[in-house]
Tab-separated table of C-alpha atoms in Angstrom:
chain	number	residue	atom	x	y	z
A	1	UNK	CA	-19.130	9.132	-1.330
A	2	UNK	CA	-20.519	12.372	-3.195
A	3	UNK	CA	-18.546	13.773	-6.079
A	4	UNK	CA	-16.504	16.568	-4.074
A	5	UNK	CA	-14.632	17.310	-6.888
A	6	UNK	CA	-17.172	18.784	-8.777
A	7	UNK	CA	-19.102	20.424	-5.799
A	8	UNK	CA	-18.628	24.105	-5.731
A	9	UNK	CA	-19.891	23.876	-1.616
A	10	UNK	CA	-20.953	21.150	-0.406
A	11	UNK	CA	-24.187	20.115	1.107
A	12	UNK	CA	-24.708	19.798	5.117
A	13	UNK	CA	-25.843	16.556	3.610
A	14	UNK	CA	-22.563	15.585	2.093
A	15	UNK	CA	-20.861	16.815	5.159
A	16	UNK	CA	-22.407	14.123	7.199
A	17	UNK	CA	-21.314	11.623	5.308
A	18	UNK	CA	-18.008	13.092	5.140
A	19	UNK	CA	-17.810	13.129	8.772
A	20	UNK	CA	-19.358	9.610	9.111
A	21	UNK	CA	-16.709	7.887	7.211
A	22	UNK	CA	-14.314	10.150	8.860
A	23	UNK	CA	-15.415	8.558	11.654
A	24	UNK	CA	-15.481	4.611	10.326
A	25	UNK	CA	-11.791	5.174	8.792
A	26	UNK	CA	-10.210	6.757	11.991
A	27	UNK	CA	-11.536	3.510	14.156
A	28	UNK	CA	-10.594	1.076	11.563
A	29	UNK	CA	-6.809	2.268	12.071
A	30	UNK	CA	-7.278	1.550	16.069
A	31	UNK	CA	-9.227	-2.079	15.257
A	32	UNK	CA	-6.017	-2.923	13.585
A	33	UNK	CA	-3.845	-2.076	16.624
A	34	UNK	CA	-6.155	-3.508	19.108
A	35	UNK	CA	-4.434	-7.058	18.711
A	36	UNK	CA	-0.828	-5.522	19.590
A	37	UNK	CA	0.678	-5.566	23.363
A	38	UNK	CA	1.997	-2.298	24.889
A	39	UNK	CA	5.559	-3.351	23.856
A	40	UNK	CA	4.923	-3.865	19.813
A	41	UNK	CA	3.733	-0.477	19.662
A	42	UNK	CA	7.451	1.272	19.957
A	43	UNK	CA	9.762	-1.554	17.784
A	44	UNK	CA	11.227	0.313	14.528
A	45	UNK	CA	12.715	-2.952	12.816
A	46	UNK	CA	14.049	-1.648	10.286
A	47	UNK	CA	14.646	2.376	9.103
A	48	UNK	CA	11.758	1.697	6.128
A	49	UNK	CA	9.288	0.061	8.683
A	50	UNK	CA	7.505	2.739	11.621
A	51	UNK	CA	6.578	1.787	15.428
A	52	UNK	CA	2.440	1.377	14.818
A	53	UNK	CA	2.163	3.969	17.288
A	54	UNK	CA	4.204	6.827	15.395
A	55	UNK	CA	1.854	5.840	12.427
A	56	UNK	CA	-1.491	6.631	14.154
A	57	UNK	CA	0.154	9.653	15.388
A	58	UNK	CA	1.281	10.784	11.935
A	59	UNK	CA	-2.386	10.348	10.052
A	60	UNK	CA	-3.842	12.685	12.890
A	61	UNK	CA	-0.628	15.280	12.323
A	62	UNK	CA	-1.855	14.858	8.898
A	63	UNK	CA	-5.860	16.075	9.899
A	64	UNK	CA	-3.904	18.717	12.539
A	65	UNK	CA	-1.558	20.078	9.841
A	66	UNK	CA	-3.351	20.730	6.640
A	67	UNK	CA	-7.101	20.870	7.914
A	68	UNK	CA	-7.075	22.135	12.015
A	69	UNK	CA	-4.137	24.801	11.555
A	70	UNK	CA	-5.596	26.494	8.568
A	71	UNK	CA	-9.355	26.264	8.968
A	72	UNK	CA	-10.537	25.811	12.463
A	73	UNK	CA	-10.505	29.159	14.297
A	74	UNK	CA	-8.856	29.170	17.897
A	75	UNK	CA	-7.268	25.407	17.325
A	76	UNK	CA	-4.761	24.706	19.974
A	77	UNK	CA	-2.549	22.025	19.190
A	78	UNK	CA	-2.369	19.199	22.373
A	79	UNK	CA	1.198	19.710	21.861
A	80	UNK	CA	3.280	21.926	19.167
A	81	UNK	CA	6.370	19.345	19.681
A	82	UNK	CA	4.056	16.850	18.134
A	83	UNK	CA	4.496	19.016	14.133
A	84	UNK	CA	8.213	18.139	14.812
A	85	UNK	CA	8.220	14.172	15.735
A	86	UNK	CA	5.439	13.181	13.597
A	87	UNK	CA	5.471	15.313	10.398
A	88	UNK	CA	6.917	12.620	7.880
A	89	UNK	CA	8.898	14.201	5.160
A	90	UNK	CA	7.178	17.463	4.093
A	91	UNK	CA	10.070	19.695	4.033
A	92	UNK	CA	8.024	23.051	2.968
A	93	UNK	CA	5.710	22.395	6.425
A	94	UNK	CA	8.798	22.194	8.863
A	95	UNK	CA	12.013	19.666	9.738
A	96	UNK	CA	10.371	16.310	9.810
A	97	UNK	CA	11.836	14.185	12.368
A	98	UNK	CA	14.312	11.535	11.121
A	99	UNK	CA	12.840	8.518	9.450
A	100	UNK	CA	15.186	5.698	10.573
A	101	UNK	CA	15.238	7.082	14.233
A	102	UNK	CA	11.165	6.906	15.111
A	103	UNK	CA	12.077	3.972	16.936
A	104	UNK	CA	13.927	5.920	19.679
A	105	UNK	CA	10.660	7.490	20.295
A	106	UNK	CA	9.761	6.120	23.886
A	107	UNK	CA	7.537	9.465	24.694
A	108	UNK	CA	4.743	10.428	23.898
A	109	UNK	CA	3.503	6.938	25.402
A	110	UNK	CA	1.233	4.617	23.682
A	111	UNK	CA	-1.633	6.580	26.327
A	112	UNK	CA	0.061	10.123	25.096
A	113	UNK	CA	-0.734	8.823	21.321
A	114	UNK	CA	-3.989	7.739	21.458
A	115	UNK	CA	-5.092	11.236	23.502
A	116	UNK	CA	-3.680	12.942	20.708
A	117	UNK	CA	-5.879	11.182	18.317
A	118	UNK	CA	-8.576	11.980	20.492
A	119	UNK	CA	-7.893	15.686	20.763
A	120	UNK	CA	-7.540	15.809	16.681
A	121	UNK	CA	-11.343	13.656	16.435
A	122	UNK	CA	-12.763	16.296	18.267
A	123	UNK	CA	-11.790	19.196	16.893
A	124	UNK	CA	-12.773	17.765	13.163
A	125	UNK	CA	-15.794	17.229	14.652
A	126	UNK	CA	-15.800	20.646	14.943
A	127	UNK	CA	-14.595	21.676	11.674
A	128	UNK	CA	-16.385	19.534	9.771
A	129	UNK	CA	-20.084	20.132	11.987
A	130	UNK	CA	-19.686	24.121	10.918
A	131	UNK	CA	-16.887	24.351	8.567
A	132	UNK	CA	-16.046	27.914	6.961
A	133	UNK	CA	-17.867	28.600	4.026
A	134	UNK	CA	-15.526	29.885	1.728
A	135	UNK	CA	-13.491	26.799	2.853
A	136	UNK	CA	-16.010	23.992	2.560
A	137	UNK	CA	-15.073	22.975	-0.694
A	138	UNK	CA	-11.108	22.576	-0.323
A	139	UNK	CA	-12.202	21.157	3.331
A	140	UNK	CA	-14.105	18.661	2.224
A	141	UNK	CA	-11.302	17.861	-0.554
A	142	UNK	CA	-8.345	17.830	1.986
A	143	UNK	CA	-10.548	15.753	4.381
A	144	UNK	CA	-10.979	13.047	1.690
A	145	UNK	CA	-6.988	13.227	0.538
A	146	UNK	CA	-6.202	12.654	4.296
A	147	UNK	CA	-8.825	9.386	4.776
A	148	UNK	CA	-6.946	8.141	1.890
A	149	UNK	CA	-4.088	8.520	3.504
A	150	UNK	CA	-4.748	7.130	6.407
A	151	UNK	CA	-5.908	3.674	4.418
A	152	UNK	CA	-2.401	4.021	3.037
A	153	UNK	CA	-1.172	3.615	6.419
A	154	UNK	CA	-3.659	1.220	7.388
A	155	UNK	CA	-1.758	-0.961	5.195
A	156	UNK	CA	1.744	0.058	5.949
A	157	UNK	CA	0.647	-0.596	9.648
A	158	UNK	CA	0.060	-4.355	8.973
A	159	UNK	CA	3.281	-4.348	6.725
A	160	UNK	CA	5.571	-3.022	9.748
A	161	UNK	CA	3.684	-5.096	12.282
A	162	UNK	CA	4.437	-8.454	10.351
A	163	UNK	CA	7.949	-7.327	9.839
A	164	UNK	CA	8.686	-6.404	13.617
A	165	UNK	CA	6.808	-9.503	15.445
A	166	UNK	CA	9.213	-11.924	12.323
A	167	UNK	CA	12.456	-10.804	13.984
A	168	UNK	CA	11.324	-12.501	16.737
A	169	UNK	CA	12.468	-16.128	17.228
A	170	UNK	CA	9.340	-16.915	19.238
A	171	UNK	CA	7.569	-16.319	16.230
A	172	UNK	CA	4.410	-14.310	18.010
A	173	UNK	CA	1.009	-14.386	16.386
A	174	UNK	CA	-0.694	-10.835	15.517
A	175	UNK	CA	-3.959	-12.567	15.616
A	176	UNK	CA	-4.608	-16.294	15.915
A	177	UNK	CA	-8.448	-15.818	14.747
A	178	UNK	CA	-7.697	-15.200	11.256
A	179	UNK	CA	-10.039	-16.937	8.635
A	180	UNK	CA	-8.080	-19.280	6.254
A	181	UNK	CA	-9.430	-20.550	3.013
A	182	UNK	CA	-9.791	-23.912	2.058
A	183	UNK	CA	-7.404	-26.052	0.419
A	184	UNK	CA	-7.540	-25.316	-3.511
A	185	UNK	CA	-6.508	-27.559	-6.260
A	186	UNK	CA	-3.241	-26.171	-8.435
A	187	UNK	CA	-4.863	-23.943	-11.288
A	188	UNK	CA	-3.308	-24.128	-14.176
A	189	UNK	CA	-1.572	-20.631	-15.684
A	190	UNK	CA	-3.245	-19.815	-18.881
A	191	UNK	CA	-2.777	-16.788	-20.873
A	192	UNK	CA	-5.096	-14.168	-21.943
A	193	UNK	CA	-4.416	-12.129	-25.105
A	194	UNK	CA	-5.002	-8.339	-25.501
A	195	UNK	CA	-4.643	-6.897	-29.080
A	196	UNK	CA	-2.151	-3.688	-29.116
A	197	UNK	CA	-3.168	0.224	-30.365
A	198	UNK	CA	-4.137	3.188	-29.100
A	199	UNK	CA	-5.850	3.365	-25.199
A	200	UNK	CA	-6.163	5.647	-22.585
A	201	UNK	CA	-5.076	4.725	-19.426
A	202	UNK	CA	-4.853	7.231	-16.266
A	203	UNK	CA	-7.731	8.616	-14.086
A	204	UNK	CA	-10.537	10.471	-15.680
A	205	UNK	CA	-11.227	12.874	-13.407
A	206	UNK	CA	-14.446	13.056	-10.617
A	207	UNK	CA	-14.070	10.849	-8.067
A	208	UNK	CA	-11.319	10.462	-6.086
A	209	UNK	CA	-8.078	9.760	-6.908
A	210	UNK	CA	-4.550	10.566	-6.165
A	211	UNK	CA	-2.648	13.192	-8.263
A	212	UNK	CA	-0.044	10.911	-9.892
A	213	UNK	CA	-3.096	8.910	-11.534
A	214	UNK	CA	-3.796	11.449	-13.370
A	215	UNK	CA	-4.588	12.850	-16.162
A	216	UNK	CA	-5.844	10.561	-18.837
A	217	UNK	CA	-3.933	9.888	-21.548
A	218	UNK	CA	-3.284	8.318	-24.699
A	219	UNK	CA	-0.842	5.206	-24.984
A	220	UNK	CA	0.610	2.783	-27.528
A	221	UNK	CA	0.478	-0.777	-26.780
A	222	UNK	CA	1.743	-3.443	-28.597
A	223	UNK	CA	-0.262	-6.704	-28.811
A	224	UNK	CA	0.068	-8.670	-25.533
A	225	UNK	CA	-0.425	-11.778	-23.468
A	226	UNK	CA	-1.328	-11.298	-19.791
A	227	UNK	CA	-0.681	-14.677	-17.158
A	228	UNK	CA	-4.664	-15.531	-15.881
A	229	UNK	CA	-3.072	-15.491	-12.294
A	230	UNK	CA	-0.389	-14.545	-10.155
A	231	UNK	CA	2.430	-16.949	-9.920
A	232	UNK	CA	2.277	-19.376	-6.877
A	233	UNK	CA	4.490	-20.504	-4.268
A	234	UNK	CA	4.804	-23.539	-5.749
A	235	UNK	CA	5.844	-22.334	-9.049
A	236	UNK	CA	8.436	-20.437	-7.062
A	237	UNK	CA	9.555	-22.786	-5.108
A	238	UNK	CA	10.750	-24.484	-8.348
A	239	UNK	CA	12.999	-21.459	-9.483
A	240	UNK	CA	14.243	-21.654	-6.447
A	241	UNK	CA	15.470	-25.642	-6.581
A	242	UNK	CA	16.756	-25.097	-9.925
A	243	UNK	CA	18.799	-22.825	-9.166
A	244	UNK	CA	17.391	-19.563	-9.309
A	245	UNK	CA	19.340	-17.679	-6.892
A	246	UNK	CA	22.868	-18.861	-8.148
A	247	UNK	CA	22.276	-18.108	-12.033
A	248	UNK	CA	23.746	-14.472	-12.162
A	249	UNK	CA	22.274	-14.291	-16.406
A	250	UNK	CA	18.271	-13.995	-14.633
A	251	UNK	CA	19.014	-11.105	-12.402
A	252	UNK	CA	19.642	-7.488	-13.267
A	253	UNK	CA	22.753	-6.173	-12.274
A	254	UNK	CA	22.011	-4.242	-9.363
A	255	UNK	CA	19.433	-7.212	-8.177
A	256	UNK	CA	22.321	-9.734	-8.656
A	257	UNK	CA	24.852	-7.810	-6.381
A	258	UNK	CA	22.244	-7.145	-3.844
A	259	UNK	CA	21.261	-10.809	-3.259
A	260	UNK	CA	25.437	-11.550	-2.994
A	261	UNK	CA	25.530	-8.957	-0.465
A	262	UNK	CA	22.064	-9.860	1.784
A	263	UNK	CA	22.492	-13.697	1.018
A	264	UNK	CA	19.194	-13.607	-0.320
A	265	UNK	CA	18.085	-17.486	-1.068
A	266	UNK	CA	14.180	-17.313	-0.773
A	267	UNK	CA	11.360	-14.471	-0.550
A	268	UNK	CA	11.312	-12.796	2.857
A	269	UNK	CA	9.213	-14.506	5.500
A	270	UNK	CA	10.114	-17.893	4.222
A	271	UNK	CA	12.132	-20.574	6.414
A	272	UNK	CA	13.126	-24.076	5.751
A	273	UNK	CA	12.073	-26.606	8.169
A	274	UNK	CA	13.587	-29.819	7.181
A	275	UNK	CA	12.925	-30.204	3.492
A	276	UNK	CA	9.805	-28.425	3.510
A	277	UNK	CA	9.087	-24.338	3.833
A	278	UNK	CA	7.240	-22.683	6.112
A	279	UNK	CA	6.348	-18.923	6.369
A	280	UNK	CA	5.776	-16.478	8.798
A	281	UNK	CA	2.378	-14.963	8.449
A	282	UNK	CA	0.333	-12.118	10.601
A	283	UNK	CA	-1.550	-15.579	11.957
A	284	UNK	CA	2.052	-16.757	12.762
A	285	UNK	CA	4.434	-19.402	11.198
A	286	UNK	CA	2.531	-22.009	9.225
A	287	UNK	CA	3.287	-24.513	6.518
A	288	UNK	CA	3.354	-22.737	2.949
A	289	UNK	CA	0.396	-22.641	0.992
A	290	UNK	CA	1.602	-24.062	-2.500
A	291	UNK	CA	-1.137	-22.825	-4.523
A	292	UNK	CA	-1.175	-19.026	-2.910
A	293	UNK	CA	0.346	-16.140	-4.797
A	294	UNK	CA	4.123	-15.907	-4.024
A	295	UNK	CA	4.519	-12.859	-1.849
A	296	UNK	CA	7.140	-10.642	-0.402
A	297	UNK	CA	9.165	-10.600	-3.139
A	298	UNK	CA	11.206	-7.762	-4.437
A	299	UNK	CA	11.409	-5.937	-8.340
A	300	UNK	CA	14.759	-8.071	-8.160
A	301	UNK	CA	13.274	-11.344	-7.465
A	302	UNK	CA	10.085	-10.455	-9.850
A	303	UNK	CA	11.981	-9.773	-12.672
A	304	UNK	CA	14.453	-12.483	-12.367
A	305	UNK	CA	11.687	-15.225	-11.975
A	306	UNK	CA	9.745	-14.000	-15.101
A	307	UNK	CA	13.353	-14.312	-17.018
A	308	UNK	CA	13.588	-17.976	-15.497
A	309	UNK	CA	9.427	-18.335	-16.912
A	310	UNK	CA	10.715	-17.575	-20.621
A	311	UNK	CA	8.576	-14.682	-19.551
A	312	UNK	CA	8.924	-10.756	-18.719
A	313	UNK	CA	7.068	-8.118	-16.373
A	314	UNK	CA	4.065	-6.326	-17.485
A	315	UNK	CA	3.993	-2.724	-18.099
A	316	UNK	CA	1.680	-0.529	-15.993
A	317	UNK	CA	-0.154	0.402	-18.945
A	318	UNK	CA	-0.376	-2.883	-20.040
A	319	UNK	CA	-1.865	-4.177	-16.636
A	320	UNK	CA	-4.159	-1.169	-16.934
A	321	UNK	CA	-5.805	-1.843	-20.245
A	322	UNK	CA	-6.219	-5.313	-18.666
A	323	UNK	CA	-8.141	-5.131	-15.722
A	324	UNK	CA	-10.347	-1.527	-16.521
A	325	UNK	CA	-13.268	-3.672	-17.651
A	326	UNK	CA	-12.773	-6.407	-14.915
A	327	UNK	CA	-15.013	-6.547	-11.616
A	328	UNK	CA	-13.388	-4.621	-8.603
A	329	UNK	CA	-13.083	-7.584	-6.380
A	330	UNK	CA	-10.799	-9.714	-4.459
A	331	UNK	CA	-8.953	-10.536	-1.193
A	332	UNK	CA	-9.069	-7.256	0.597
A	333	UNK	CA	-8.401	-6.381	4.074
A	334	UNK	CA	-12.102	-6.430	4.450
A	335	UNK	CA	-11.912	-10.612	3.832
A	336	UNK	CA	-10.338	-10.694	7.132
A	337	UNK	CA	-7.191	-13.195	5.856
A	338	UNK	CA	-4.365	-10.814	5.600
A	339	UNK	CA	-2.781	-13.425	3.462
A	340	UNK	CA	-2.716	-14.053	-0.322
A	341	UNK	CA	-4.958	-16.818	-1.155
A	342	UNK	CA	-4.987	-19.325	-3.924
A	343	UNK	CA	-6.850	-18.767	-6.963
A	344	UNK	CA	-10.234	-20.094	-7.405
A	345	UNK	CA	-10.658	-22.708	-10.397
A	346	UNK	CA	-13.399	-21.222	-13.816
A	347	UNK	CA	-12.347	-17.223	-13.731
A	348	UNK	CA	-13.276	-16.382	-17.335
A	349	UNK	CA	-10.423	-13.347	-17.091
A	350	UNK	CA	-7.343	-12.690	-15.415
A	351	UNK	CA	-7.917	-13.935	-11.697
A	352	UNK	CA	-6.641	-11.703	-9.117
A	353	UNK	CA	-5.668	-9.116	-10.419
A	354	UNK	CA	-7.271	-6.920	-7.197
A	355	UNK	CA	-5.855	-7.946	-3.759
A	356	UNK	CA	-4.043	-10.780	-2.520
A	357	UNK	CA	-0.763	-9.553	-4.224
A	358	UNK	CA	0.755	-5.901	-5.186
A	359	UNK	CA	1.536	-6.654	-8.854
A	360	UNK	CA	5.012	-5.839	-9.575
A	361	UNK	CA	4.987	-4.070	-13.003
A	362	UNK	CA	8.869	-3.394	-15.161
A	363	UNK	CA	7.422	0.603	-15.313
A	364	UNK	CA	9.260	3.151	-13.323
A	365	UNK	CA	7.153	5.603	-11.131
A	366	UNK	CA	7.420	8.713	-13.489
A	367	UNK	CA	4.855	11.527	-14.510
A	368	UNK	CA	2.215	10.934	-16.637
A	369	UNK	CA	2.305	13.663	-19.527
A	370	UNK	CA	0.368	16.795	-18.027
A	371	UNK	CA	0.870	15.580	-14.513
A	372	UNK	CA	0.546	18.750	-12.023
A	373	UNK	CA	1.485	18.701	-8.602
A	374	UNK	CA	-0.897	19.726	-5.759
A	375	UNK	CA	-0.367	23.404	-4.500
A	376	UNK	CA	1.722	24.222	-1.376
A	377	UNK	CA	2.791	21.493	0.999
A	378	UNK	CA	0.854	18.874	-0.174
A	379	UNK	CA	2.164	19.011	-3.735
A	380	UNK	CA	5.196	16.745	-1.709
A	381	UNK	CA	2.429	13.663	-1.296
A	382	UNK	CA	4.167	11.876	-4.811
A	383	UNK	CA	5.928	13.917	-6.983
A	384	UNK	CA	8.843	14.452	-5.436
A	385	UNK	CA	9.019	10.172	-5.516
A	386	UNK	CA	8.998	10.016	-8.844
A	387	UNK	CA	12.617	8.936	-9.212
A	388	UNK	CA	14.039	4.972	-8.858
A	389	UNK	CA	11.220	3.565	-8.258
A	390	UNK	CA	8.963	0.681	-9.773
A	391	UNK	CA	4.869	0.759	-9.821
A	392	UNK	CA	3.058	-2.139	-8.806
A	393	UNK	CA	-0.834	-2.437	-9.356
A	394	UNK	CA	-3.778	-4.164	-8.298
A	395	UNK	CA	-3.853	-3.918	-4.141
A	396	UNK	CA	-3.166	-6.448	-1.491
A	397	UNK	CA	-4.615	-8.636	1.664
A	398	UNK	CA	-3.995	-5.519	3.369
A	399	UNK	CA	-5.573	-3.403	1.042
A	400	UNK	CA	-8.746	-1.456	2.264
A	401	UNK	CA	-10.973	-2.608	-0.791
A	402	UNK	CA	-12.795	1.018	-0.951
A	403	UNK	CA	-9.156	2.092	-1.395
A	404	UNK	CA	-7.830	0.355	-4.755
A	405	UNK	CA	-9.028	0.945	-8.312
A	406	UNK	CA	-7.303	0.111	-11.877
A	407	UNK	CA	-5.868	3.404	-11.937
A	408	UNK	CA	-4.189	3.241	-8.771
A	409	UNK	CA	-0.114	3.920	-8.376
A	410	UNK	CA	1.533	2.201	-5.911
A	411	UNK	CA	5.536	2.253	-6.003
A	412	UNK	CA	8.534	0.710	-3.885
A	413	UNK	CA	12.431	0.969	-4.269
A	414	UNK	CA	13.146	-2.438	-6.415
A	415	UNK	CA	14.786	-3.596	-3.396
A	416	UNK	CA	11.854	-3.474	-0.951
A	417	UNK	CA	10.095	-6.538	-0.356
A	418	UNK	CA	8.139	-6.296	3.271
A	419	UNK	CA	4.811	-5.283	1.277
A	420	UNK	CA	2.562	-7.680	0.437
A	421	UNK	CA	4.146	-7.836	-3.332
A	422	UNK	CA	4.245	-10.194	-6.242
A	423	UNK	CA	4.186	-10.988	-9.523
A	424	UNK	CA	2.241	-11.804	-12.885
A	425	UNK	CA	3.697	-13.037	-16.037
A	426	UNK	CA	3.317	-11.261	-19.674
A	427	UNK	CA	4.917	-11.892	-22.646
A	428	UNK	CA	4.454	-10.312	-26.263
A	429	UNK	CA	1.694	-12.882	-28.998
């Protein structure tokens, strides 16, 4: 991808490509809804999850809102109800549509939604084939911001998906051609040690990245031990015979009243059968992988098993100064598993630290020092979440791997636990 943010216009060159990953993104969100019945596409099944069909209506809002309305002359929206129903919480745009009520949605129709998306293509086809000039550069900006966006709910699509077909008792598959990995031998957790001072963690600048990355700054960071893996299932499977979730002194107050009222006893997804566990997966219910990354675990549940491990949470900073100078690889969405999968044996650093598993971190999503908003309406993408929330790091199975980098953000209520989250161990030398 060119370096838009340093282009004063951009090229017809750049354009093209702009418009031909436009194009790959936009039919990589479809691809992932291909495998869903008529009937999956309306289910809200919970308020946090959305029906898969309001989410590839609200990533083309996104295109009609902030690139169509403003910069293509003589755009007629396919309908102006749509700015209502699928404009998600930007309060300067208009009146967004209630969240936990997207499941009463029964029009537009599955049909309804995918013409819509077809009526947005075309028209940034349009915009993006003769754009204005003295908008090409802020175009070609907004058009990136809104592919990135659109990966973000490429992901949140397979989240809600998993949690809407696991309320059902018949336990439906999402796709029953998913590759699995071979069996792997238990890896032993080792520890690597990073020596503490002054680093600079935080996006530099150029390429793309989202505005709470940013800027670059200075930290202090004590000297550190990072685990050389996520922790497995089987590892938590043993906090959970000993005892783990009746021993109120591991849990944080709010964690330990929220597992007494939800009767909280194992991560979500997992089921007993017998005296083994099983867990629901996108590929359906299948016997629990021992030596996969625990997932689907809440900041609660994170924090209290690192208290059980003699252990705590890494900070984001912490994490960060750990995996800058590691590869960019992993268990991406691109791998085709959609399922964390155990760690392979001889990594010389930390294994896994991209994909499989959203790292939980014990950092609250706040504002880096400098951090600026966006202008207008899209200064509401992150800021205004930057209040009781946790940051996790290092991408998922679900994770478009073009879409993740060691800078990158991500950040849940400490409650949440449908997204493809877990955890890794530090502790101080």
């Amino acid at each position: 991808m060119p370096n838009l943010a340093r282009i004063h216009e951009p090229s017809l060159a750049d354009l093209e490509r702009l418009l031909s990953r436009f194009r790959q993104v936009r039919a990589a969100s479809e691809r992932l809804c291909e495998p869903l019945e008529t009937e999956d596409y309306g289910i809200q099944s919970m308020p946090d999850v959305s029906p898969p069909k309001w989410h590839l209506a609200h990533v083309s809002w996104f295109f009609e809102a902030f690139l169509l309305q403003p910069y293509l002359r003589g755009y007629r929206p396919l309908d102006t109800r749509y700015d209502h129903l699928f404009n998600s919480y930007y309060q300067t745009h208009g009146t967004p549509f209630p969240r936990a009520q997207r499941g009463l949605l029964s029009r537009p129709t599955v049909a309804e939604v995918y013409s819509y998306r077809a009526h947005v293509d075309l028209a940034m086809e349009t915009l993006l084939q003769r754009p204005p000039v003295e908008h090409a550069t802020e175009i070609a900006r907004r058009v990136e911001l809104g592919l990135h966006h659109e990966q973000q709910h490429q992901e949140l699509l397979l989240m809600d998906i998993k949690h809407i077909l696991a309320q059902n008792p018949l336990h439906p598959v999402y796709r029953a051609d998913l590759r699995q990995a071979p069996a792997q031998a238990a890896t032993p957790l080792r520890w690597h040690r990073y020596p503490g001072g002054m680093r600079h963690v935080g996006h530099s600048g150029g390429e793309f990245a989202f505005d709470c990355e940013q800027p670059r700054h200075r930290v202090f960071v004590d000297d550190f031990q990072l685990a050389s893996r996520p922790v497995s299932n089987a590892e938590y499977r043993d906090f959970i015979a000993d005892g783990g979730y009746r021993n109120s002194a591991l849990w944080l107050a709010d964690g330990w009243s929220l597992i007494q009222q939800l009767g909280w006893q194992a991560p979500l997804y997992w089921q007993r059968d017998g005296a083994e566990w099983q867990e629901f997966t996108l590929g359906g219910l299948r016997e629990l992988d021992p030596q996969a990354p625990v997932c689907h675990l809440s900041h609660f549940e994170a924090d209290a098993f690192a208290a059980w491990a003699g252990a705590r949470l890494p900070t984001e900073q912490e994490w960060e100064v750990a995996a800058q100078d590691e590869p960019l690889w992993g268990n991406f969405v691109e791998a085709d598993h959609l399922q964390p999968m155990a760690a392979e044996t001889g990594s010389e650093g930390p294994a896994q630290l991209f994909g499989d598993v959203w790292e939980w971190t014990g950092s609250a999503y706040r504002p880096y020092p400098g951090f600026k908003t966006l202008d207008g309406s899209l200064g509401e993408y992150n800021g205004k979440f930057m209040s009781g929330q946790m940051v996790l790091r290092g991408g998922c199975c679900a994770t478009p791997e073009e879409h993740i980098r060691s800078t990158y953000r991500n950040f849940f209520y400490p409650s949440m636990r449908w997204q493809f989250a877990g955890v890794r161990l530090a502790k101080e030398l």
